[in-house]
Amino acid sequence: MEAIGVFGLKLGSTLSFCCQTNLFSACKLYRFPVISYPRKHAHFVSLKATANSLACQDEANNRNFRKPFPSTWDHQSLVANLDFSQMDALGREIEALKPQVRNMFISSKGIKKKILFTYLLVTLGLAYHFEDEIVETLKDGFQKIEEMMAGEDDLYTVSVIFYVFRTYGYNISSDVFGRFLGDHGEFKECLTRDPKGILSLYEAAHMGTTTDYILDEALNFTLSNLESLSCTCKPNLSRLIRNSLGLPQHKNMEILVAEEFIRFYEKEEDSDLTLLKFSKLNFKFLQLHYLQELKILSKWYKEQDFHSKLPPYYRDVLVELNLHTLTYLEPKLSRVRIFLTKFYTMQIILDDTCDKYASLREVEILVDIFERWDLEDHAMDGLPDYLKSVVKFIFGTFQEFEREIGSELGGLYSLEATIEYFKIYMRSNLQLAKWASVDHLPSFEEYLDVAGIEIAVDFTLACVLMAMENICKEEAYEWLKSREKLVRAMTTKARVPNDMFGYEDDMSKGYLTGSVNCYKKQYGVTEEEAFRKLHQLIVEVDKMMNEEILKPINVPRQVLKVVMIDTLRAINVAYDKQDGFTRPDGHLQHITSMYVDL
C-alpha cells in the first residue's frame, strides 16, 4: 500500500509497526522485575461505546472539580520584549573560542588529565561540542584502565574517572573504590577531611547497579558526612554540596547542573578563564535558543484558544511543561523540545479531562474515537462542545507533526508508531477511570501495568524518537521495544512518586485508586509502611535502570542518551520534591534561572 500520510489512510496499513502483534505494550504488558508478583495480564475494558454501556452510570455528571493552581508564569510576557539579535554574535564568539578549548583538551598531559577535563566539560554543559574527542579519549582510556588507576589514591580523581566512564556507558568496576576501605571493610574516616572528594564519591555512588554493593556503602558513608561538611567547608563548595544533596548530578538535567556549576567554577581559585568564558557564552546562547522556541510555542498555544473552548479544569502551565523539555540540551534538538511541549500539552489536557471532568461514558466515547482514529464530524455526534474541542486539538496536533516529518525518511512510520502508543495510553486512562469510579483497588502489579502506561512514559519516548532527526526510525523503534525492562522501570519511577506526592490530595477528593492504597491492600500494611516500601522500591528501580543503561546497545549512543537518559532526568526533576506538574510553583527557581535571569 502506498503511504499517503497518516491522516489519509486507514491504520490497518502494511507498515509493520502498526500491527498489534508487533506492539510490545499492546501484546504483553510490562512485568515489574524487582518484586515477585503473580504473573497476570492487565485486563483492559471493551472500548466500543454502545447505547447500553454505562448508560446508567454518571449520566448526569455535575462537573464538580477543583480549579488547579494557577501558573506563576505568563508565557506571553516572558517572551514579549526579548531581543534575539545578539544570538548571531554569541554564536560567532562560541565558534571562535571552541578551537582554544579543544586545544586545551587535546594538550592535557595523559589520559587521566583528559578524563578530568572531560568531567569539567560535562558539568559545565559543554561536552556536546567535543563528543568525538571525548569518545576517542574514553575508548583509549578504558583499554588502559588498570594502568591508569594503579597507585591512584586521590578520592576526587578516582570518583571523577568512575563517574565519567559510567556516564558514557563504560561499565568500569566499582572495585576501584576498594582502595579507600579500612581493615574492617568500611570507608576510612580520614577521607572526611576531603569534602570535595566526599562530594565526588557521593555523585559516583548514585551510578550504582544492583550488584555494586560497595557503592551502597559509599552512599551511606557520604550521606552521613556531607551535611556536616557543608557547614564547615568554604561557602562556594558548601552551596554545591547542598544542591547535590537535593538532586545529584547523575539524576539532574544537564542544563540545570551547568547553571549551578558555572557559578561554582567562577569562584574557584584555579578556574580557567577561557573555559569559564566559553561556558558562560554557551549557557547564554542556550537560554536565548530556548526562549526563541518558547516564543514560537506561546504563539501556538494562544492560537489554540483553550480559555474559550474548555472549562477551567485543565492546568494552564505551558512554561512549566516547556521547562522539562530542556533536558534535551543541545541546540540541534530544537524540534524534540517543541514537539514534546505540544505533546505534554495534549497529555495534561487529556489527563485532566479523564481524571477531573468528563463522565465515564464520555471517556469511553472519547477513547473509541481515538481507537478508530476517525476525524469525521459525525464521529463526535453527541459529545459536548468541550470534548469536541479536545478531539479536534489532538487530531490537529498530530496533523502538525505529520506536516513536519511526513516527507522525511521513516517519518510516516514513526508517526504511526507514536499514534499506536497514544491509543494504548488512552485505553489506560479509561481503565483507571473505571477503577476510580467504583473505588476498585487492583493488585499492585496490575495497577502498575495500567497506571504505568497512563503516566505516558512510553508515549513520551515514542514522541522523542519521532521528533529526532538523522536517525533510522524503524531501527530506533525496534530498539525501544527491545528495552522493555528499562522502560518498565522508568514508568514505575514516574508513576509511584506521582502517586505518593498526590496521595493526601487524592484521598481528600475520595480518589482511592493509586500506588499507596493498592500496595496497602495487597500486602496488608499500614500507610506508613507502604510509603517506606515504595521509597525502597524507587531506590531499587534507580539501580536497575543504571544497570540497564550500561548494557550493549545497537543504536547510536546519542539515541540512548536523548531518549532514555535525558527523559529519565526530566522525570527526576519533575518529581524531585513534589509533583512538578500539579504544583508548578515548586520549579520557581529553575524557571527563573532559565527564562528570566538573562
Coordinates of N, CA and C in Angstrom, one line a residue, residues 416-489:
E416 N 3.0 6.9 12.8 CA 2.0 5.8 13.0 C 2.4 5.1 14.3
A417 N 3.6 4.8 14.5 CA 4.1 4.1 15.7 C 3.7 4.9 16.9
T418 N 3.9 6.2 16.9 CA 3.6 7.1 18.0 C 2.1 7.1 18.3
I419 N 1.3 7.1 17.2 CA -0.2 7.1 17.3 C -0.6 5.8 18.0
E420 N 0.0 4.7 17.7 CA -0.3 3.4 18.4 C 0.0 3.5 19.9
Y421 N 1.1 4.1 20.2 CA 1.4 4.3 21.7 C 0.3 5.2 22.3
F422 N -0.1 6.2 21.5 CA -1.1 7.1 22.0 C -2.4 6.4 22.3
K423 N -2.8 5.5 21.5 CA -4.1 4.7 21.7 C -4.0 3.9 22.9
I424 N -2.8 3.3 23.1 CA -2.6 2.4 24.4 C -2.7 3.3 25.6
Y425 N -2.1 4.5 25.5 CA -2.2 5.5 26.6 C -3.6 5.8 26.9
M426 N -4.4 6.1 25.9 CA -5.8 6.4 26.1 C -6.6 5.3 26.7
R427 N -6.3 4.0 26.3 CA -7.0 2.9 26.9 C -6.7 2.8 28.4
S428 N -5.5 3.1 28.8 CA -5.1 3.1 30.2 C -5.9 4.2 31.0
N429 N -6.1 5.3 30.4 CA -6.9 6.4 31.0 C -8.3 5.9 31.3
L430 N -8.9 5.2 30.3 CA -10.2 4.7 30.5 C -10.3 3.6 31.6
Q431 N -9.3 2.7 31.6 CA -9.3 1.7 32.7 C -9.1 2.3 34.1
L432 N -8.3 3.3 34.2 CA -8.2 4.0 35.5 C -9.5 4.7 35.9
A433 N -10.1 5.3 34.9 CA -11.4 6.0 35.2 C -12.4 5.0 35.7
K434 N -12.4 3.8 35.1 CA -13.4 2.7 35.5 C -13.1 2.3 36.9
W435 N -11.8 2.0 37.2 CA -11.4 1.6 38.6 C -11.8 2.7 39.6
A436 N -11.5 3.9 39.3 CA -11.7 5.0 40.2 C -13.2 5.2 40.5
S437 N -14.0 5.0 39.5 CA -15.5 5.2 39.6 C -16.1 4.3 40.6
V438 N -15.5 3.1 40.9 CA -16.1 2.2 41.8 C -15.1 1.9 43.0
D439 N -14.1 2.8 43.1 CA -13.1 2.7 44.2 C -12.4 1.3 44.2
H440 N -12.2 0.8 43.0 CA -11.6 -0.6 42.9 C -10.1 -0.5 43.1
L441 N -9.5 -1.4 43.9 CA -8.1 -1.5 44.2 C -7.6 -2.8 43.6
P442 N -7.0 -2.7 42.4 CA -6.4 -3.9 41.8 C -5.1 -4.3 42.6
S443 N -4.5 -5.4 42.2 CA -3.2 -5.8 42.8 C -2.2 -4.7 42.4
F444 N -1.2 -4.6 43.2 CA -0.2 -3.5 42.9 C 0.4 -3.7 41.5
E445 N 0.7 -5.0 41.1 CA 1.3 -5.2 39.8 C 0.3 -4.8 38.7
E446 N -1.0 -5.2 38.8 CA -1.9 -4.9 37.8 C -2.1 -3.4 37.7
Y447 N -2.1 -2.7 38.9 CA -2.2 -1.2 38.8 C -1.0 -0.6 38.1
L448 N 0.2 -1.1 38.3 CA 1.3 -0.6 37.6 C 1.3 -0.9 36.1
D449 N 0.7 -2.0 35.8 CA 0.5 -2.4 34.3 C -0.3 -1.3 33.6
V450 N -1.3 -0.8 34.3 CA -2.2 0.2 33.6 C -1.7 1.6 33.9
A451 N -1.5 1.9 35.2 CA -1.2 3.3 35.6 C 0.2 3.7 35.1
G452 N 1.1 2.7 34.9 CA 2.4 3.0 34.4 C 2.3 3.5 32.9
I453 N 1.4 2.9 32.2 CA 1.2 3.4 30.8 C 0.5 4.7 30.8
E454 N -0.4 4.9 31.8 CA -1.2 6.2 31.8 C -0.3 7.4 32.2
I455 N 0.9 7.1 32.8 CA 1.8 8.2 33.1 C 2.5 8.7 31.9
A456 N 2.4 7.9 30.8 CA 2.8 8.3 29.4 C 4.3 8.3 29.2
V457 N 5.1 7.6 29.9 CA 6.5 7.5 29.6 C 6.7 6.8 28.3
D458 N 6.0 5.7 28.0 CA 6.1 5.1 26.7 C 5.8 6.0 25.5
F459 N 4.7 6.7 25.7 CA 4.3 7.7 24.7 C 5.3 8.8 24.5
T460 N 5.9 9.2 25.6 CA 6.9 10.3 25.6 C 8.1 9.8 24.8
L461 N 8.6 8.6 25.1 CA 9.8 8.1 24.4 C 9.5 7.9 22.9
A462 N 8.3 7.5 22.5 CA 8.0 7.4 21.1 C 8.0 8.7 20.4
C463 N 7.5 9.7 21.1 CA 7.4 11.1 20.6 C 8.8 11.6 20.4
V464 N 9.7 11.4 21.3 CA 11.1 11.8 21.2 C 11.7 11.2 20.0
L465 N 11.5 9.9 19.8 CA 12.1 9.3 18.6 C 11.5 9.9 17.3
M466 N 10.2 10.1 17.3 CA 9.5 10.7 16.2 C 10.1 12.1 15.8
A467 N 10.5 12.8 16.8 CA 11.0 14.2 16.6 C 12.4 14.3 16.3
M468 N 13.2 13.2 16.6 CA 14.6 13.3 16.4 C 14.9 13.2 14.9
E469 N 16.0 13.9 14.5 CA 16.4 13.9 13.1 C 17.6 13.1 12.8
N470 N 17.8 12.7 11.6 CA 19.0 12.0 11.2 C 19.3 10.7 11.9
I471 N 18.2 9.9 12.2 CA 18.4 8.6 12.8 C 17.5 7.7 12.0
C472 N 17.8 6.4 12.0 CA 17.0 5.4 11.3 C 15.8 5.1 12.2
K473 N 14.6 5.5 11.8 CA 13.4 5.5 12.7 C 13.0 4.0 13.0
E474 N 12.9 3.2 12.0 CA 12.5 1.8 12.2 C 13.4 1.1 13.1
E475 N 14.7 1.2 12.9 CA 15.7 0.6 13.8 C 15.5 1.1 15.3
A476 N 15.3 2.4 15.4 CA 15.1 3.0 16.7 C 13.9 2.5 17.4
Y477 N 12.8 2.4 16.7 CA 11.6 1.9 17.4 C 11.7 0.4 17.8
E478 N 12.4 -0.3 16.9 CA 12.6 -1.7 17.3 C 13.5 -1.8 18.5
W479 N 14.5 -0.9 18.6 CA 15.3 -0.9 19.8 C 14.5 -0.5 21.0
L480 N 13.6 0.5 20.9 CA 12.8 0.9 22.0 C 11.9 -0.3 22.5
K481 N 11.4 -1.1 21.6 CA 10.6 -2.2 22.0 C 11.5 -3.3 22.7
S482 N 12.7 -3.3 22.4 CA 13.6 -4.3 23.0 C 14.1 -3.9 24.4
R483 N 13.8 -2.7 24.8 CA 14.3 -2.2 26.1 C 13.1 -2.2 27.1
E484 N 12.3 -3.3 27.1 CA 11.1 -3.3 27.9 C 11.4 -3.2 29.4
K485 N 12.4 -3.8 29.8 CA 12.7 -3.8 31.3 C 13.1 -2.4 31.7
L486 N 13.8 -1.7 30.9 CA 14.2 -0.3 31.2 C 13.0 0.6 31.2
V487 N 12.2 0.5 30.2 CA 11.0 1.3 30.0 C 10.1 1.1 31.2
R488 N 9.9 -0.2 31.6 CA 9.0 -0.5 32.7 C 9.5 0.2 34.0
A489 N 10.8 0.1 34.2 CA 11.4 0.7 35.4 C 11.2 2.3 35.3

